[in-house]
Amino acid sequence: MEAANRAKTIFFLFGFVLFLIIGMYIAIFITSIFKQSKAYSDQTTTAALECNDYRFDVNKLSMDADTLLFTVSVRDLSSTLDTLIIRHNGKDTPVQVDLLPGQQRRLGIPKYGGAPFDVFAKGCAGYAVHCTAEGCK
């Protein structure tokens, strides 16, 4: 009888320890998912808030030899625009512009082959102005 009670006790303790280990694993897993989703949410929200401060237009597109020229105009309610990224043919080219609200600057893409290009503030690729040789959207 004592051997049966001992076996039940060992079985109960083994089951209890297994339950605790599985519970801890689930708690760690849920905590990890929460932290990852919170970090992603914070990063996305911060980028959206910062990128919303940059308001600019790309217009006056023209060709000069094999260079596509265009004008970047910073809107009046924008923040100062320090660096623009021009993404053309999969290559990102940073351009230091230092434009205050209301200012504009003429930029160009040398050896432009007709492929579409994007213009966006540094770190704001999701808010890019998409352009072709015909115009920008």
CSV table of N, CA and C in Angstrom, one decimal:
chain,number,residue,atom,x,y,z
A,1,MET,N,0.8,-1.2,0.0
A,1,MET,CA,0.0,0.0,0.0
A,1,MET,C,0.9,1.3,0.0
A,2,GLU,N,1.9,1.2,0.8
A,2,GLU,CA,2.8,2.3,0.9
A,2,GLU,C,3.5,2.6,-0.5
A,3,ALA,N,3.8,1.5,-1.2
A,3,ALA,CA,4.4,1.7,-2.5
A,3,ALA,C,3.5,2.3,-3.5
A,4,ALA,N,2.2,2.0,-3.4
A,4,ALA,CA,1.2,2.6,-4.3
A,4,ALA,C,1.0,4.1,-4.0
A,5,ASN,N,1.0,4.5,-2.7
A,5,ASN,CA,0.9,5.9,-2.3
A,5,ASN,C,2.1,6.7,-2.7
A,6,ARG,N,3.3,6.0,-2.6
A,6,ARG,CA,4.5,6.6,-3.1
A,6,ARG,C,4.5,6.9,-4.6
A,7,ALA,N,4.0,5.9,-5.3
A,7,ALA,CA,3.9,6.0,-6.8
A,7,ALA,C,2.9,7.2,-7.2
A,8,LYS,N,1.8,7.2,-6.4
A,8,LYS,CA,0.8,8.3,-6.7
A,8,LYS,C,1.4,9.7,-6.4
A,9,THR,N,2.2,9.8,-5.3
A,9,THR,CA,2.8,11.0,-4.9
A,9,THR,C,3.9,11.4,-6.0
A,10,ILE,N,4.7,10.5,-6.4
A,10,ILE,CA,5.7,10.8,-7.4
A,10,ILE,C,5.0,11.2,-8.7
A,11,PHE,N,4.0,10.5,-9.1
A,11,PHE,CA,3.2,10.8,-10.3
A,11,PHE,C,2.6,12.2,-10.2
A,12,PHE,N,2.0,12.5,-9.1
A,12,PHE,CA,1.4,13.9,-8.8
A,12,PHE,C,2.5,15.0,-8.9
A,13,LEU,N,3.6,14.7,-8.3
A,13,LEU,CA,4.7,15.7,-8.3
A,13,LEU,C,5.2,15.9,-9.7
A,14,PHE,N,5.4,14.8,-10.4
A,14,PHE,CA,5.9,14.9,-11.8
A,14,PHE,C,4.9,15.7,-12.7
A,15,GLY,N,3.6,15.4,-12.5
A,15,GLY,CA,2.5,16.1,-13.3
A,15,GLY,C,2.5,17.6,-12.9
A,16,PHE,N,2.7,17.9,-11.6
A,16,PHE,CA,2.7,19.3,-11.1
A,16,PHE,C,3.9,20.1,-11.7
A,17,VAL,N,5.1,19.5,-11.7
A,17,VAL,CA,6.3,20.1,-12.2
A,17,VAL,C,6.1,20.3,-13.7
A,18,LEU,N,5.6,19.3,-14.4
A,18,LEU,CA,5.3,19.4,-15.9
A,18,LEU,C,4.3,20.6,-16.1
A,19,PHE,N,3.3,20.7,-15.3
A,19,PHE,CA,2.3,21.7,-15.5
A,19,PHE,C,3.0,23.1,-15.3
A,20,LEU,N,3.8,23.2,-14.3
A,20,LEU,CA,4.6,24.5,-14.0
A,20,LEU,C,5.5,24.9,-15.2
A,21,ILE,N,6.2,23.9,-15.7
A,21,ILE,CA,7.1,24.1,-16.8
A,21,ILE,C,6.3,24.6,-18.1
A,22,ILE,N,5.2,23.9,-18.4
A,22,ILE,CA,4.4,24.3,-19.5
A,22,ILE,C,3.8,25.7,-19.3
A,23,GLY,N,3.3,26.0,-18.1
A,23,GLY,CA,2.8,27.3,-17.8
A,23,GLY,C,3.8,28.4,-17.9
A,24,MET,N,5.0,28.1,-17.5
A,24,MET,CA,6.1,29.2,-17.6
A,24,MET,C,6.4,29.4,-19.1
A,25,TYR,N,6.5,28.3,-19.8
A,25,TYR,CA,6.8,28.4,-21.3
A,25,TYR,C,5.7,29.3,-22.0
A,26,ILE,N,4.5,29.0,-21.7
A,26,ILE,CA,3.4,29.8,-22.3
A,26,ILE,C,3.4,31.2,-21.8
A,27,ALA,N,3.7,31.5,-20.5
A,27,ALA,CA,3.8,32.9,-20.1
A,27,ALA,C,5.0,33.6,-20.7
A,28,ILE,N,6.1,33.0,-20.9
A,28,ILE,CA,7.3,33.6,-21.6
A,28,ILE,C,6.9,33.8,-23.0
A,29,PHE,N,6.2,32.9,-23.7
A,29,PHE,CA,5.9,33.0,-25.1
A,29,PHE,C,4.9,34.2,-25.3
A,30,ILE,N,3.9,34.3,-24.4
A,30,ILE,CA,2.9,35.4,-24.5
A,30,ILE,C,3.6,36.8,-24.2
A,31,THR,N,4.5,36.8,-23.2
A,31,THR,CA,5.2,38.0,-22.9
A,31,THR,C,6.1,38.5,-24.1
A,32,SER,N,6.7,37.5,-24.8
A,32,SER,CA,7.6,37.8,-25.9
A,32,SER,C,6.7,38.4,-27.1
A,33,ILE,N,5.6,37.8,-27.3
A,33,ILE,CA,4.7,38.3,-28.4
A,33,ILE,C,4.2,39.7,-28.1
A,34,PHE,N,3.9,40.0,-26.8
A,34,PHE,CA,3.4,41.3,-26.4
A,34,PHE,C,4.5,42.3,-26.6
A,35,LYS,N,5.8,42.0,-26.2
A,35,LYS,CA,6.9,42.9,-26.3
A,35,LYS,C,7.2,43.2,-27.8
A,36,GLN,N,7.2,42.2,-28.6
A,36,GLN,CA,7.5,42.4,-30.0
A,36,GLN,C,6.4,43.3,-30.7
A,37,SER,N,5.1,43.0,-30.4
A,37,SER,CA,4.1,43.8,-31.0
A,37,SER,C,4.1,45.2,-30.5
A,38,LYS,N,4.4,45.4,-29.2
A,38,LYS,CA,4.5,46.8,-28.7
A,38,LYS,C,5.7,47.6,-29.3
A,39,ALA,N,6.8,46.9,-29.5
A,39,ALA,CA,8.0,47.6,-30.1
A,39,ALA,C,7.6,47.9,-31.6
A,40,TYR,N,7.0,47.0,-32.3
A,40,TYR,CA,6.6,47.3,-33.7
A,40,TYR,C,5.6,48.5,-33.8
A,41,SER,N,4.7,48.4,-32.9
A,41,SER,CA,3.6,49.5,-32.8
A,41,SER,C,4.3,50.9,-32.5
A,42,ASP,N,5.2,50.9,-31.5
A,42,ASP,CA,5.9,52.1,-31.2
A,42,ASP,C,6.7,52.6,-32.3
A,43,GLN,N,7.4,51.7,-33.0
A,43,GLN,CA,8.3,52.1,-34.1
A,43,GLN,C,7.4,52.7,-35.3
A,44,THR,N,6.3,52.0,-35.6
A,44,THR,CA,5.5,52.4,-36.7
A,44,THR,C,4.8,53.8,-36.4
A,45,THR,N,4.3,53.9,-35.2
A,45,THR,CA,3.6,55.2,-34.8
A,45,THR,C,4.6,56.3,-34.8
A,46,THR,N,5.8,56.1,-34.3
A,46,THR,CA,6.8,57.2,-34.2
A,46,THR,C,7.2,57.6,-35.7
A,47,ALA,N,7.4,56.6,-36.6
A,47,ALA,CA,7.7,56.9,-38.0
A,47,ALA,C,6.5,57.7,-38.6
A,48,ALA,N,5.3,57.3,-38.3
A,48,ALA,CA,4.2,58.0,-38.9
A,48,ALA,C,4.1,59.4,-38.4
A,49,LEU,N,4.3,59.6,-37.1
A,49,LEU,CA,4.2,61.0,-36.6
A,49,LEU,C,5.4,61.9,-37.1
A,50,GLU,N,6.6,61.3,-37.2
A,50,GLU,CA,7.7,62.1,-37.7
A,50,GLU,C,7.6,62.4,-39.2
A,51,CYS,N,7.2,61.4,-40.0
A,51,CYS,CA,7.1,61.5,-41.4
A,51,CYS,C,6.0,62.5,-41.8
A,52,ASN,N,4.9,62.6,-41.0
A,52,ASN,CA,3.8,63.4,-41.2
A,52,ASN,C,4.2,64.9,-41.2
A,53,ASP,N,5.4,65.2,-40.5
A,53,ASP,CA,5.9,66.6,-40.4
A,53,ASP,C,6.5,67.0,-41.7
A,54,TYR,N,6.9,66.1,-42.6
A,54,TYR,CA,7.6,66.5,-43.8
A,54,TYR,C,6.5,66.5,-45.0
A,55,ARG,N,6.3,67.7,-45.4
A,55,ARG,CA,5.3,67.9,-46.5
A,55,ARG,C,6.0,68.6,-47.7
A,56,PHE,N,6.1,67.9,-48.8
A,56,PHE,CA,6.8,68.5,-49.9
A,56,PHE,C,6.2,68.0,-51.2
A,57,ASP,N,6.4,68.8,-52.3
A,57,ASP,CA,5.9,68.4,-53.6
A,57,ASP,C,7.1,68.3,-54.5
A,58,VAL,N,6.9,67.4,-55.5
A,58,VAL,CA,7.9,67.2,-56.5
A,58,VAL,C,7.2,67.5,-57.8
A,59,ASN,N,7.7,68.5,-58.5
A,59,ASN,CA,7.1,69.0,-59.8
A,59,ASN,C,8.1,69.6,-60.7
A,60,LYS,N,7.6,70.2,-61.8
A,60,LYS,CA,8.5,70.8,-62.8
A,60,LYS,C,9.6,69.8,-63.4
A,61,LEU,N,9.1,68.7,-63.8
A,61,LEU,CA,10.0,67.7,-64.3
A,61,LEU,C,10.4,68.1,-65.7
A,62,SER,N,11.7,67.9,-66.1
A,62,SER,CA,12.2,68.2,-67.4
A,62,SER,C,13.5,67.4,-67.6
A,63,MET,N,13.8,67.2,-68.9
A,63,MET,CA,15.0,66.5,-69.3
A,63,MET,C,16.1,67.5,-69.8
A,64,ASP,N,17.3,67.3,-69.3
A,64,ASP,CA,18.5,68.1,-69.8
A,64,ASP,C,19.5,67.1,-70.2
A,65,ALA,N,19.7,66.8,-71.5
A,65,ALA,CA,20.6,65.8,-72.0
A,65,ALA,C,20.1,64.4,-71.4
A,66,ASP,N,20.9,63.7,-70.6
A,66,ASP,CA,20.4,62.5,-70.1
A,66,ASP,C,20.1,62.6,-68.6
A,67,THR,N,19.9,63.8,-68.1
A,67,THR,CA,19.6,64.0,-66.7
A,67,THR,C,18.1,64.5,-66.5
A,68,LEU,N,17.4,63.8,-65.6
A,68,LEU,CA,16.0,64.2,-65.3
A,68,LEU,C,16.1,65.3,-64.2
A,69,LEU,N,15.6,66.5,-64.4
A,69,LEU,CA,15.6,67.5,-63.4
A,69,LEU,C,14.1,67.7,-62.9
A,70,PHE,N,14.1,68.0,-61.6
A,70,PHE,CA,12.8,68.2,-61.0
A,70,PHE,C,13.0,69.2,-59.8
A,71,THR,N,11.9,69.8,-59.4
A,71,THR,CA,11.9,70.7,-58.3
A,71,THR,C,11.2,70.2,-57.1
A,72,VAL,N,11.8,70.3,-55.9
A,72,VAL,CA,11.2,69.9,-54.6
A,72,VAL,C,10.9,71.1,-53.9
A,73,SER,N,9.6,71.3,-53.6
A,73,SER,CA,9.0,72.4,-52.9
A,73,SER,C,8.5,72.0,-51.5
A,74,VAL,N,9.0,72.6,-50.5
A,74,VAL,CA,8.6,72.3,-49.1
A,74,VAL,C,7.4,73.2,-48.8
A,75,ARG,N,6.3,72.5,-48.4
A,75,ARG,CA,5.1,73.3,-48.1
A,75,ARG,C,5.2,74.1,-46.8
A,76,ASP,N,4.4,75.1,-46.7
A,76,ASP,CA,4.5,76.1,-45.6
A,76,ASP,C,4.4,75.5,-44.2
A,77,LEU,N,3.6,74.5,-44.0
A,77,LEU,CA,3.3,73.9,-42.7
A,77,LEU,C,4.2,72.7,-42.4
A,78,SER,N,5.3,72.6,-43.1
A,78,SER,CA,6.2,71.5,-42.9
A,78,SER,C,7.3,71.8,-41.9
A,79,SER,N,8.0,70.7,-41.5
A,79,SER,CA,9.2,70.9,-40.7
A,79,SER,C,10.4,71.1,-41.7
A,80,THR,N,11.5,71.6,-41.2
A,80,THR,CA,12.7,71.8,-42.1
A,80,THR,C,13.1,70.4,-42.6
A,81,LEU,N,13.4,70.4,-43.9
A,81,LEU,CA,13.7,69.1,-44.6
A,81,LEU,C,15.2,69.1,-44.8
A,82,ASP,N,15.9,68.2,-44.1
A,82,ASP,CA,17.4,68.2,-44.2
A,82,ASP,C,17.9,67.3,-45.3
A,83,THR,N,17.4,66.0,-45.3
A,83,THR,CA,17.9,65.1,-46.3
A,83,THR,C,16.7,64.4,-47.0
A,84,LEU,N,16.8,64.3,-48.3
A,84,LEU,CA,15.9,63.6,-49.1
A,84,LEU,C,16.6,62.3,-49.7
A,85,ILE,N,15.8,61.3,-49.9
A,85,ILE,CA,16.4,60.1,-50.5
A,85,ILE,C,15.7,59.9,-51.8
A,86,ILE,N,16.5,59.7,-52.9
A,86,ILE,CA,15.9,59.4,-54.2
A,86,ILE,C,16.2,58.0,-54.5
A,87,ARG,N,15.1,57.2,-54.6
A,87,ARG,CA,15.3,55.8,-55.0
A,87,ARG,C,15.0,55.6,-56.4
A,88,HIS,N,16.0,55.2,-57.2
A,88,HIS,CA,15.9,55.0,-58.6
A,88,HIS,C,16.6,53.7,-59.0
A,89,ASN,N,16.0,52.8,-59.7
A,89,ASN,CA,16.5,51.5,-60.1
A,89,ASN,C,17.0,50.7,-58.9
A,90,GLY,N,16.3,50.8,-57.8
A,90,GLY,CA,16.6,50.0,-56.6
A,90,GLY,C,17.8,50.6,-55.8
A,91,LYS,N,18.3,51.7,-56.2
A,91,LYS,CA,19.4,52.4,-55.4
A,91,LYS,C,19.0,53.6,-54.7
A,92,ASP,N,19.3,53.7,-53.4
A,92,ASP,CA,18.9,54.9,-52.6
A,92,ASP,C,20.1,55.9,-52.7
A,93,THR,N,19.8,57.1,-53.1
A,93,THR,CA,20.8,58.2,-53.1
A,93,THR,C,20.4,59.3,-52.1
A,94,PRO,N,21.1,59.5,-51.0
A,94,PRO,CA,20.7,60.6,-50.1
A,94,PRO,C,21.2,61.9,-50.7
A,95,VAL,N,20.4,62.9,-50.6
A,95,VAL,CA,20.7,64.3,-51.1
A,95,VAL,C,20.4,65.3,-49.9
A,96,GLN,N,21.5,66.0,-49.5
A,96,GLN,CA,21.4,67.0,-48.5
A,96,GLN,C,20.7,68.2,-49.1
A,97,VAL,N,19.5,68.6,-48.6
A,97,VAL,CA,18.8,69.7,-49.2
A,97,VAL,C,18.6,70.9,-48.3
A,98,ASP,N,18.5,70.7,-47.0
A,98,ASP,CA,18.4,71.8,-46.0
A,98,ASP,C,17.4,72.9,-46.4
A,99,LEU,N,16.1,72.4,-46.6
A,99,LEU,CA,15.1,73.3,-47.1
A,99,LEU,C,14.2,73.7,-45.9
A,100,LEU,N,13.9,75.0,-45.8
A,100,LEU,CA,12.9,75.5,-44.8
A,100,LEU,C,11.6,75.5,-45.4
A,101,PRO,N,10.5,75.6,-44.6
A,101,PRO,CA,9.2,75.7,-45.2
A,101,PRO,C,9.0,76.9,-46.2
A,102,GLY,N,8.4,76.6,-47.3
A,102,GLY,CA,8.3,77.6,-48.4
A,102,GLY,C,9.4,77.7,-49.4
A,103,GLN,N,10.5,77.0,-49.1
A,103,GLN,CA,11.6,77.0,-50.1
A,103,GLN,C,11.5,75.9,-51.1
A,104,GLN,N,12.3,76.0,-52.1
A,104,GLN,CA,12.3,74.9,-53.1
A,104,GLN,C,13.7,74.8,-53.7
A,105,ARG,N,14.0,73.6,-54.2
A,105,ARG,CA,15.4,73.4,-54.8
A,105,ARG,C,15.2,72.5,-56.0
A,106,ARG,N,16.1,72.7,-57.0
A,106,ARG,CA,16.1,71.9,-58.2
A,106,ARG,C,17.1,70.8,-58.0
A,107,LEU,N,16.6,69.5,-58.2
A,107,LEU,CA,17.4,68.3,-58.1
A,107,LEU,C,17.4,67.6,-59.4
A,108,GLY,N,18.3,66.6,-59.6
A,108,GLY,CA,18.3,65.9,-60.8
A,108,GLY,C,18.8,64.4,-60.6
A,109,ILE,N,18.4,63.6,-61.6
A,109,ILE,CA,18.9,62.2,-61.6
A,109,ILE,C,19.7,62.0,-62.9
A,110,PRO,N,21.1,61.9,-62.7
A,110,PRO,CA,21.9,61.8,-63.9
A,110,PRO,C,21.7,60.4,-64.5
A,111,LYS,N,21.9,60.3,-65.8
A,111,LYS,CA,21.8,59.1,-66.6
A,111,LYS,C,20.4,58.4,-66.3
A,112,TYR,N,19.4,59.2,-66.4
A,112,TYR,CA,18.0,58.8,-66.1
A,112,TYR,C,17.6,57.9,-67.3
A,113,GLY,N,17.2,56.7,-67.0
A,113,GLY,CA,16.8,55.7,-68.1
A,113,GLY,C,15.3,55.6,-68.3
A,114,GLY,N,14.5,56.4,-67.7
A,114,GLY,CA,13.1,56.3,-67.9
A,114,GLY,C,12.4,55.5,-66.8
A,115,ALA,N,13.1,54.9,-65.9
A,115,ALA,CA,12.4,54.1,-64.9
A,115,ALA,C,11.8,55.0,-63.8
A,116,PRO,N,10.7,54.5,-63.2
A,116,PRO,CA,10.1,55.3,-62.1
A,116,PRO,C,11.1,55.5,-61.0
A,117,PHE,N,10.8,56.6,-60.2
A,117,PHE,CA,11.7,56.8,-59.0
A,117,PHE,C,10.8,57.4,-57.9
A,118,ASP,N,11.3,57.2,-56.7
A,118,ASP,CA,10.6,57.7,-55.5
A,118,ASP,C,11.5,58.7,-54.8
A,119,VAL,N,10.8,59.7,-54.2
A,119,VAL,CA,11.5,60.7,-53.4
A,119,VAL,C,10.8,60.7,-52.0
A,120,PHE,N,11.7,60.6,-51.0
A,120,PHE,CA,11.1,60.6,-49.6
A,120,PHE,C,12.1,61.2,-48.6
A,121,ALA,N,11.6,61.6,-47.5
A,121,ALA,CA,12.5,62.1,-46.4
A,121,ALA,C,13.2,60.9,-45.8
A,122,LYS,N,14.3,61.2,-45.2
A,122,LYS,CA,15.1,60.1,-44.6
A,122,LYS,C,14.3,59.4,-43.6
A,123,GLY,N,14.2,58.0,-43.7
A,123,GLY,CA,13.5,57.2,-42.8
A,123,GLY,C,12.0,57.1,-43.1
A,124,CYS,N,11.5,57.7,-44.2
A,124,CYS,CA,10.1,57.7,-44.4
A,124,CYS,C,9.8,57.1,-45.8
A,125,ALA,N,10.3,56.0,-46.1
A,125,ALA,CA,10.1,55.3,-47.4
A,125,ALA,C,8.6,55.0,-47.6
A,126,GLY,N,7.9,54.8,-46.6
A,126,GLY,CA,6.5,54.5,-46.7
A,126,GLY,C,5.6,55.7,-47.1
A,127,TYR,N,6.2,56.8,-47.1
A,127,TYR,CA,5.5,58.1,-47.4
A,127,TYR,C,6.2,58.7,-48.7
A,128,ALA,N,6.7,57.9,-49.6
A,128,ALA,CA,7.4,58.4,-50.7
A,128,ALA,C,6.5,59.0,-51.8
A,129,VAL,N,7.0,60.0,-52.5
A,129,VAL,CA,6.3,60.5,-53.7
A,129,VAL,C,6.8,59.7,-54.9
A,130,HIS,N,5.9,59.0,-55.5
A,130,HIS,CA,6.2,58.2,-56.7
A,130,HIS,C,6.2,59.0,-58.0
A,131,CYS,N,7.2,58.9,-58.7
A,131,CYS,CA,7.3,59.7,-60.0
A,131,CYS,C,7.7,58.9,-61.2
A,132,THR,N,7.3,59.4,-62.3
A,132,THR,CA,7.8,58.9,-63.6
A,132,THR,C,8.2,60.1,-64.4
A,133,ALA,N,8.7,60.0,-65.6
A,133,ALA,CA,9.1,61.1,-66.4
A,133,ALA,C,7.9,62.0,-66.8
A,134,GLU,N,6.7,61.5,-66.7
A,134,GLU,CA,5.5,62.2,-67.0
A,134,GLU,C,5.0,63.1,-65.8
A,135,GLY,N,5.3,62.7,-64.6
A,135,GLY,CA,4.9,63.4,-63.5
A,135,GLY,C,4.9,62.6,-62.2
A,136,CYS,N,4.4,63.2,-61.1
A,136,CYS,CA,4.5,62.6,-59.8
A,136,CYS,C,3.1,62.4,-59.2
A,137,LYS,N,2.9,61.4,-58.3
A,137,LYS,CA,1.7,61.2,-57.6
A,137,LYS,C,1.9,61.4,-56.1
